[in-house]
Amino acid sequence: AVDESELLTVPDGWKEPPFTREDNPKGLLEESSFATLFPKYREAYLKECWPLVQKALAEHYVNATLDLIEGSMTVTTTKKTFDPYAIIRARDLIKLLARSVPFEQAVRILQDDVACDIIKIGSLVRKKETFIKRRGRLLGPKGSTLKALELLTNCYIMVQGNTVSALGPFSGLKEVRKVVLDTMKNIHPIYNIKTLMIKRELSKDPELRCQSWERFLPKFKRKNLKKRKEPRKKKAKKEYTPFPPPQPQSQVDKELASGEYFLKERQRKRKRLEEIKAKQADAVKRRQEERNKAFIPPKEKPLVKSKKASTEKKIDVEAIKEKVKSAKKKKLGALPEEEVKLKMAADEKKKKKK
C-alpha cells in the first residue's frame, strides 16, 4: 500500500496551458526540415487534400511542399515559427498521411494532448501466410476487434501493409503497441481486450487506486504447445563399455582358420571352381523345380455320394383308395351330403306351414 499524500494527483479537467508566442518571443535560431516518401497509390489523395494540409500547418507557421516527381513530402520551419515542437508534429502528420491515415484523423496530431505511434510489423513474422493471418486476426471479423480496441484505448488505429498507425493519448498508445506486438507473437487480441475491459472498470473505483490489480486480471495459459515428435523407429541404446569392439578378421586370418592358406595355388583354384560348380548346380536344380510346378496336376476334391432314397417306408394303399372314392362322389361345385339333407328338411317344413 502507498500513502496517497505521496502520489502526484492531477485534478479532473486540468489541462496544460497552450504554448504561445509570449513563451518564445524571439523565435527559432535555425531552420529545421523533415521529408518522407509516400507510395504511388497515395498520390491522388495527397494531391486532393494538400491545400488543407498547408492551411493546417500555416497556423503553426510551418511550410509544407509536395513533390510528385520524387514522391516525397517536406515540412520546414519559418522565421515566424515560435513553437520548437511544431516541426515534430508536422513530421508526424506527413508520416501518418503517407501511411494511409485520412487527413481528418491525421490533423489531430497538431493538438497538444494527442500523440502518434507507427508500429512496424512486417519483420516480426517470417512466413508471409502466417503474417497475413495474424494481421487479419488483429482486424477481426468485419473490423470488430479493431473497433473494440479503439473504444478501449481512445485511439484511432489504421492497419495498412507492414505497419500499424495509432493516434491518440499516450496511455492508449502504450496499450495499442502491446496488443499489436502480442498478436504478432501468436497471442490472440481478445485476451488483451478482456484485460483492458477489467482495467477500465477497476479505474472507476477510487478505493482500488492505490492497490495492485494483479488479483483481478485474468491469467491466460497457452494450451496449444506442440509436443516433440517421436521417431517411428526407436534405436535401443547399447550398454556403455569402456573396451573397444573386437577387430574383424582379415582374409589371411580366415584362410588360416579354414586351412586354405597352406594349399598350393592349383589346389586353391580347383577348390574355387568346385564351389562355383556346386552353386551353379543348386541354381539349375531350383530353376528346374519351378518349371516342373506347372505340370503338377491340382488335387481333386473327393466326390460326395448321394444318399439313396429309403424304400423301407410302406405305402398305405387302403387310405389312397378311400380318398379316391370320396373324390368321385363329390361333384364340382356341389354341396356335401349332410348339407343337402339339412336343406331338403328345411324346404319340407316351409311347405307344411303354407
Short mmCIF file of C-alpha atoms in Angstrom, two decimals:
data_model
loop_
_atom_site.label_atom_id
_atom_site.label_comp_id
_atom_site.label_asym_id
_atom_site.label_seq_id
_atom_site.Cartn_x
_atom_site.Cartn_y
_atom_site.Cartn_z
CA ALA A 1 0.00 0.00 0.00
CA VAL A 2 1.17 3.51 -0.88
CA ASP A 3 0.24 6.67 1.00
CA GLU A 4 -1.97 8.85 -1.21
CA SER A 5 -0.25 12.02 0.02
CA GLU A 6 2.98 10.86 -1.62
CA LEU A 7 1.30 10.41 -5.01
CA LEU A 8 1.18 13.23 -7.53
CA THR A 9 -2.50 13.90 -8.11
CA VAL A 10 -3.89 15.81 -11.08
CA PRO A 11 -7.30 17.45 -10.63
CA ASP A 12 -10.09 16.42 -13.00
CA GLY A 13 -10.41 18.54 -16.11
CA TRP A 14 -6.93 20.08 -15.75
CA LYS A 15 -5.07 20.83 -18.99
CA GLU A 16 -1.62 22.16 -19.64
CA PRO A 17 -1.78 25.76 -20.90
CA PRO A 18 -1.02 26.13 -24.64
CA PHE A 19 2.41 27.28 -25.85
CA THR A 20 2.09 30.88 -27.13
CA ARG A 21 4.37 33.48 -28.74
CA GLU A 22 4.87 35.11 -25.35
CA ASP A 23 6.69 31.94 -24.17
CA ASN A 24 9.20 32.26 -27.06
CA PRO A 25 9.10 35.86 -28.40
CA LYS A 26 12.46 35.69 -30.29
CA GLY A 27 11.58 32.58 -32.33
CA LEU A 28 13.98 29.88 -33.53
CA LEU A 29 17.65 30.33 -34.43
CA GLU A 30 17.93 27.64 -37.12
CA GLU A 31 15.65 26.28 -39.82
CA SER A 32 14.60 22.63 -39.40
CA SER A 33 13.08 20.36 -42.03
CA PHE A 34 11.83 16.79 -42.39
CA ALA A 35 10.94 14.81 -45.50
CA THR A 36 9.22 11.48 -46.06
CA LEU A 37 8.39 9.38 -49.12
CA PHE A 38 4.90 8.15 -49.92
CA PRO A 39 3.68 5.23 -52.10
CA LYS A 40 2.31 5.76 -55.60
CA TYR A 41 -1.28 4.84 -54.66
CA ARG A 42 -1.43 7.77 -52.15
CA GLU A 43 -0.56 10.37 -54.81
CA ALA A 44 -4.14 11.14 -55.89
CA TYR A 45 -5.42 11.55 -52.32
CA LEU A 46 -2.49 13.74 -51.21
CA LYS A 47 -2.85 15.94 -54.27
CA GLU A 48 -6.52 16.47 -53.38
CA CYS A 49 -6.07 17.23 -49.66
CA TRP A 50 -2.72 19.09 -49.82
CA PRO A 51 -4.27 22.62 -49.64
CA LEU A 52 -5.92 21.60 -46.32
CA VAL A 53 -2.54 20.29 -45.02
CA GLN A 54 -0.84 23.59 -45.90
CA LYS A 55 -3.62 25.58 -44.24
CA ALA A 56 -3.42 23.50 -41.01
CA LEU A 57 0.40 23.85 -40.83
CA ALA A 58 0.29 27.58 -41.68
CA GLU A 59 -1.47 28.18 -38.35
CA HIS A 60 1.75 26.94 -36.68
CA TYR A 61 3.95 28.85 -39.21
CA VAL A 62 5.31 25.68 -40.85
CA ASN A 63 5.71 25.36 -44.63
CA ALA A 64 4.79 22.14 -46.46
CA THR A 65 5.75 21.13 -50.00
CA LEU A 66 4.58 18.14 -52.08
CA ASP A 67 6.94 16.74 -54.73
CA LEU A 68 5.03 14.41 -57.07
CA ILE A 69 8.11 13.69 -59.25
CA GLU A 70 10.20 12.27 -56.38
CA GLY A 71 7.13 11.13 -54.42
CA SER A 72 8.02 12.97 -51.21
CA MET A 73 6.56 15.43 -48.68
CA THR A 74 8.69 18.04 -46.90
CA VAL A 75 7.94 20.32 -43.92
CA THR A 76 10.19 23.23 -42.87
CA THR A 77 10.11 25.88 -40.16
CA THR A 78 9.98 29.65 -40.97
CA LYS A 79 11.20 32.82 -39.27
CA LYS A 80 7.77 33.25 -37.68
CA THR A 81 7.74 29.75 -36.07
CA PHE A 82 7.85 30.14 -32.29
CA ASP A 83 6.91 26.61 -31.10
CA PRO A 84 10.01 24.37 -31.33
CA TYR A 85 7.87 21.20 -31.15
CA ALA A 86 5.65 22.23 -34.08
CA ILE A 87 8.10 20.80 -36.62
CA ILE A 88 7.99 17.39 -34.84
CA ARG A 89 4.19 17.41 -35.02
CA ALA A 90 4.36 18.37 -38.70
CA ARG A 91 6.79 15.48 -39.33
CA ASP A 92 4.34 13.05 -37.66
CA LEU A 93 1.50 14.49 -39.76
CA ILE A 94 3.20 13.74 -43.09
CA LYS A 95 4.23 10.28 -41.81
CA LEU A 96 0.61 9.44 -40.97
CA LEU A 97 -0.59 10.74 -44.35
CA ALA A 98 1.99 8.51 -46.08
CA ARG A 99 0.70 5.51 -44.08
CA SER A 100 -2.88 5.85 -45.45
CA VAL A 101 -4.33 7.68 -42.41
CA PRO A 102 -7.07 10.09 -43.62
CA PHE A 103 -6.43 13.83 -43.23
CA GLU A 104 -9.38 14.30 -40.81
CA GLN A 105 -7.67 11.97 -38.32
CA ALA A 106 -4.03 12.86 -39.06
CA VAL A 107 -4.56 16.59 -38.43
CA ARG A 108 -5.38 15.80 -34.78
CA ILE A 109 -1.63 15.25 -34.18
CA LEU A 110 -1.22 19.05 -34.09
CA GLN A 111 -3.12 19.09 -30.76
CA ASP A 112 -1.10 19.06 -27.52
CA ASP A 113 -2.80 16.03 -25.89
CA VAL A 114 -2.55 13.76 -28.97
CA ALA A 115 0.44 11.65 -30.00
CA CYS A 116 1.07 9.00 -32.65
CA ASP A 117 2.89 5.68 -32.92
CA ILE A 118 3.79 3.83 -36.13
CA ILE A 119 4.43 0.15 -35.31
CA LYS A 120 6.40 -1.87 -37.88
CA ILE A 121 5.06 -5.43 -38.00
CA GLY A 122 6.48 -6.65 -41.33
CA SER A 123 9.67 -8.17 -39.88
CA LEU A 124 8.07 -9.81 -36.80
CA VAL A 125 6.85 -12.93 -38.65
CA ARG A 126 8.93 -14.98 -41.12
CA LYS A 127 6.27 -16.63 -43.29
CA LYS A 128 4.06 -14.39 -45.40
CA GLU A 129 0.97 -16.60 -44.98
CA THR A 130 1.32 -16.52 -41.17
CA PHE A 131 1.82 -12.74 -41.24
CA ILE A 132 -1.37 -12.18 -43.26
CA LYS A 133 -3.32 -14.50 -40.95
CA ARG A 134 -2.18 -12.70 -37.78
CA ARG A 135 -2.73 -9.25 -39.29
CA GLY A 136 -6.29 -10.32 -40.18
CA ARG A 137 -6.74 -11.55 -36.58
CA LEU A 138 -5.88 -8.02 -35.41
CA LEU A 139 -8.67 -6.61 -37.60
CA GLY A 140 -11.22 -9.27 -36.60
CA PRO A 141 -14.42 -10.22 -38.43
CA LYS A 142 -15.69 -7.07 -40.23
CA GLY A 143 -13.20 -4.99 -38.19
CA SER A 144 -14.91 -5.75 -34.85
CA THR A 145 -11.68 -6.50 -32.93
CA LEU A 146 -10.06 -3.26 -34.12
CA LYS A 147 -13.20 -1.27 -33.23
CA ALA A 148 -13.23 -2.74 -29.69
CA LEU A 149 -9.57 -1.85 -29.28
CA GLU A 150 -10.23 1.72 -30.45
CA LEU A 151 -13.06 2.16 -27.92
CA LEU A 152 -10.99 0.81 -25.01
CA THR A 153 -7.82 2.82 -25.76
CA ASN A 154 -9.47 6.02 -27.16
CA CYS A 155 -7.09 5.77 -30.13
CA TYR A 156 -7.55 5.75 -33.89
CA ILE A 157 -5.83 2.66 -35.36
CA MET A 158 -5.02 2.10 -39.03
CA VAL A 159 -3.64 -1.25 -40.23
CA GLN A 160 -2.01 -0.81 -43.64
CA GLY A 161 0.61 -3.02 -45.30
CA ASN A 162 3.54 -3.71 -42.98
CA THR A 163 2.71 -1.02 -40.40
CA VAL A 164 0.05 -0.18 -37.82
CA SER A 165 -0.54 3.55 -37.27
CA ALA A 166 -2.10 4.63 -33.97
CA LEU A 167 -3.23 8.13 -32.98
CA GLY A 168 -4.44 9.13 -29.51
CA PRO A 169 -3.38 9.73 -25.88
CA PHE A 170 -0.06 8.36 -24.58
CA SER A 171 -1.63 5.80 -22.24
CA GLY A 172 -3.75 4.39 -25.08
CA LEU A 173 -0.78 4.19 -27.47
CA LYS A 174 1.13 2.09 -24.94
CA GLU A 175 -1.73 -0.45 -24.77
CA VAL A 176 -2.12 -0.50 -28.57
CA ARG A 177 1.58 -1.29 -29.07
CA LYS A 178 1.38 -4.14 -26.53
CA VAL A 179 -1.70 -5.67 -28.19
CA VAL A 180 -0.21 -5.42 -31.71
CA LEU A 181 3.11 -7.00 -30.73
CA ASP A 182 1.36 -9.78 -28.76
CA THR A 183 -0.84 -10.54 -31.77
CA MET A 184 2.22 -10.92 -33.96
CA LYS A 185 3.64 -13.31 -31.32
CA ASN A 186 0.56 -15.54 -31.77
CA ILE A 187 -1.38 -14.29 -28.71
CA HIS A 188 -4.99 -13.59 -29.68
CA PRO A 189 -6.03 -9.92 -29.18
CA ILE A 190 -9.24 -10.97 -27.37
CA TYR A 191 -7.18 -11.83 -24.26
CA ASN A 192 -5.70 -8.31 -24.11
CA ILE A 193 -9.13 -6.79 -24.82
CA LYS A 194 -10.59 -8.66 -21.82
CA THR A 195 -7.75 -7.34 -19.63
CA LEU A 196 -8.37 -3.77 -20.83
CA MET A 197 -12.09 -4.06 -20.06
CA ILE A 198 -11.35 -5.19 -16.49
CA LYS A 199 -8.83 -2.36 -16.04
CA ARG A 200 -11.38 0.16 -17.28
CA GLU A 201 -13.89 -0.97 -14.65
CA LEU A 202 -11.27 -1.03 -11.87
CA SER A 203 -10.13 2.52 -12.66
CA LYS A 204 -13.63 3.80 -11.83
CA ASP A 205 -13.28 2.63 -8.20
CA PRO A 206 -11.30 5.22 -6.12
CA GLU A 207 -10.58 2.65 -3.34
CA LEU A 208 -8.60 0.39 -5.71
CA ARG A 209 -6.44 3.27 -6.99
CA CYS A 210 -3.52 2.54 -4.63
CA GLN A 211 -3.84 -1.26 -4.75
CA SER A 212 -2.36 -3.85 -7.08
CA TRP A 213 -4.74 -5.15 -9.74
CA GLU A 214 -2.94 -8.45 -10.35
CA ARG A 215 -5.56 -10.48 -8.45
CA PHE A 216 -8.35 -9.14 -10.68
CA LEU A 217 -6.64 -9.55 -14.04
CA PRO A 218 -7.04 -12.91 -15.83
CA LYS A 219 -4.03 -15.12 -16.44
CA PHE A 220 -4.17 -16.95 -19.73
CA LYS A 221 -2.02 -20.04 -20.26
CA ARG A 222 -1.04 -21.30 -23.68
CA LYS A 223 -2.57 -24.73 -24.19
CA ASN A 224 -1.61 -25.48 -27.77
CA LEU A 225 2.00 -26.40 -27.06
CA LYS A 226 3.41 -28.66 -29.72
CA LYS A 227 4.74 -31.94 -28.43
CA ARG A 228 8.06 -33.19 -29.72
CA LYS A 229 7.51 -35.74 -32.45
CA GLU A 230 8.93 -39.13 -31.55
CA PRO A 231 10.66 -41.17 -34.28
CA ARG A 232 8.84 -44.24 -35.62
CA LYS A 233 11.86 -46.49 -35.34
CA LYS A 234 13.43 -46.14 -31.94
CA LYS A 235 17.03 -47.28 -31.72
CA ALA A 236 17.81 -49.09 -28.49
CA LYS A 237 20.89 -47.67 -26.85
CA LYS A 238 23.63 -50.20 -26.23
CA GLU A 239 25.18 -50.51 -22.82
CA TYR A 240 28.31 -48.45 -22.44
CA THR A 241 31.53 -50.45 -22.33
CA PRO A 242 34.98 -48.89 -21.97
CA PHE A 243 36.51 -51.60 -24.19
CA PRO A 244 36.63 -51.19 -27.99
CA PRO A 245 34.76 -53.67 -30.25
CA PRO A 246 36.67 -56.81 -31.37
CA GLN A 247 38.77 -56.35 -34.51
CA PRO A 248 37.26 -58.04 -37.61
CA GLN A 249 39.18 -60.97 -39.12
CA SER A 250 41.25 -60.32 -42.23
CA GLN A 251 41.20 -62.51 -45.33
CA VAL A 252 44.51 -64.14 -44.30
CA ASP A 253 43.09 -65.00 -40.86
CA LYS A 254 40.05 -66.63 -42.46
CA GLU A 255 42.28 -68.68 -44.81
CA LEU A 256 44.46 -69.77 -41.89
CA ALA A 257 41.38 -70.86 -39.91
CA SER A 258 39.99 -72.94 -42.84
CA GLY A 259 43.40 -74.34 -43.82
CA GLU A 260 43.20 -72.86 -47.31
CA TYR A 261 46.30 -70.77 -46.68
CA PHE A 262 48.53 -73.86 -46.74
CA LEU A 263 47.22 -75.16 -50.06
CA LYS A 264 49.04 -74.66 -53.34
CA GLU A 265 47.81 -72.26 -55.99
CA ARG A 266 46.46 -75.13 -58.22
CA GLN A 267 44.56 -76.63 -55.30
CA ARG A 268 43.07 -73.26 -54.41
CA LYS A 269 41.84 -72.71 -57.98
CA ARG A 270 40.37 -76.23 -58.08
CA LYS A 271 38.58 -75.63 -54.79
CA ARG A 272 37.12 -72.31 -56.05
CA LEU A 273 35.93 -73.99 -59.26
CA GLU A 274 34.25 -76.76 -57.29
CA GLU A 275 32.45 -74.19 -55.13
CA ILE A 276 31.29 -72.31 -58.25
CA LYS A 277 30.06 -75.56 -59.88
CA ALA A 278 28.18 -76.54 -56.70
CA LYS A 279 26.43 -73.15 -56.67
CA GLN A 280 25.55 -73.48 -60.36
CA ALA A 281 24.13 -76.99 -59.81
CA ASP A 282 21.94 -75.70 -56.96
CA ALA A 283 20.67 -72.84 -59.14
CA VAL A 284 19.85 -75.26 -62.04
CA LYS A 285 18.03 -77.59 -59.67
CA ARG A 286 15.93 -74.72 -58.26
CA ARG A 287 15.06 -73.49 -61.74
CA GLN A 288 14.02 -76.99 -62.85
CA GLU A 289 11.74 -77.36 -59.82
CA GLU A 290 10.00 -74.07 -60.62
CA ARG A 291 9.43 -75.20 -64.24
CA ASN A 292 8.02 -78.59 -63.15
CA LYS A 293 5.46 -76.87 -60.89
CA ALA A 294 3.35 -76.01 -63.94
CA PHE A 295 3.00 -79.74 -64.83
CA ILE A 296 1.87 -80.94 -61.37
CA PRO A 297 -1.92 -81.51 -61.51
CA PRO A 298 -4.05 -79.93 -58.76
CA LYS A 299 -5.61 -82.09 -56.09
CA GLU A 300 -9.20 -83.07 -56.90
CA LYS A 301 -11.91 -82.90 -54.29
CA PRO A 302 -13.45 -86.29 -53.30
CA LEU A 303 -16.94 -86.98 -54.69
CA VAL A 304 -19.75 -86.95 -52.12
CA LYS A 305 -22.10 -89.96 -52.70
CA SER A 306 -25.79 -89.04 -52.64
CA LYS A 307 -27.91 -91.00 -50.18
CA LYS A 308 -30.34 -93.38 -51.85
CA ALA A 309 -33.97 -92.83 -51.15
CA SER A 310 -35.06 -95.25 -48.47
CA THR A 311 -37.57 -97.83 -49.79
CA GLU A 312 -38.36 -99.07 -46.34
CA LYS A 313 -41.37 -96.77 -45.97
CA LYS A 314 -44.60 -98.63 -46.68
CA ILE A 315 -47.29 -97.00 -48.81
CA ASP A 316 -50.80 -97.16 -47.29
CA VAL A 317 -52.82 -98.32 -50.33
CA GLU A 318 -56.15 -98.57 -48.44
CA ALA A 319 -56.08 -94.90 -47.41
CA ILE A 320 -55.42 -93.81 -51.00
CA LYS A 321 -58.40 -95.87 -52.30
CA GLU A 322 -60.77 -94.27 -49.79
CA LYS A 323 -59.62 -90.74 -50.82
CA VAL A 324 -60.29 -91.56 -54.47
CA LYS A 325 -63.82 -92.90 -53.70
CA SER A 326 -64.76 -89.80 -51.71
CA ALA A 327 -63.48 -87.57 -54.50
CA LYS A 328 -65.62 -89.39 -57.12
CA LYS A 329 -68.80 -88.96 -55.06
CA LYS A 330 -68.31 -85.17 -54.91
CA LYS A 331 -69.40 -83.15 -57.91
CA LEU A 332 -67.73 -79.93 -58.91
CA GLY A 333 -69.45 -77.04 -57.12
CA ALA A 334 -71.90 -79.40 -55.29
CA LEU A 335 -72.64 -79.21 -51.58
CA PRO A 336 -71.70 -82.10 -49.26
CA GLU A 337 -74.37 -84.78 -48.43
CA GLU A 338 -75.11 -83.57 -44.87
CA GLU A 339 -75.78 -80.01 -46.06
CA VAL A 340 -78.08 -81.30 -48.85
CA LYS A 341 -80.16 -83.33 -46.32
CA LEU A 342 -80.49 -80.33 -43.99
CA LYS A 343 -81.63 -78.13 -46.88
CA MET A 344 -84.28 -80.64 -48.01
CA ALA A 345 -85.67 -80.89 -44.43
CA ALA A 346 -85.95 -77.08 -44.21
CA ASP A 347 -87.86 -76.93 -47.55
CA GLU A 348 -90.39 -79.58 -46.41
CA LYS A 349 -91.14 -77.61 -43.19
CA LYS A 350 -91.86 -74.44 -45.22
CA LYS A 351 -94.32 -76.38 -47.43
CA LYS A 352 -96.20 -77.72 -44.40
CA LYS A 353 -96.59 -74.27 -42.91
CA LYS A 354 -98.07 -72.96 -46.12
#
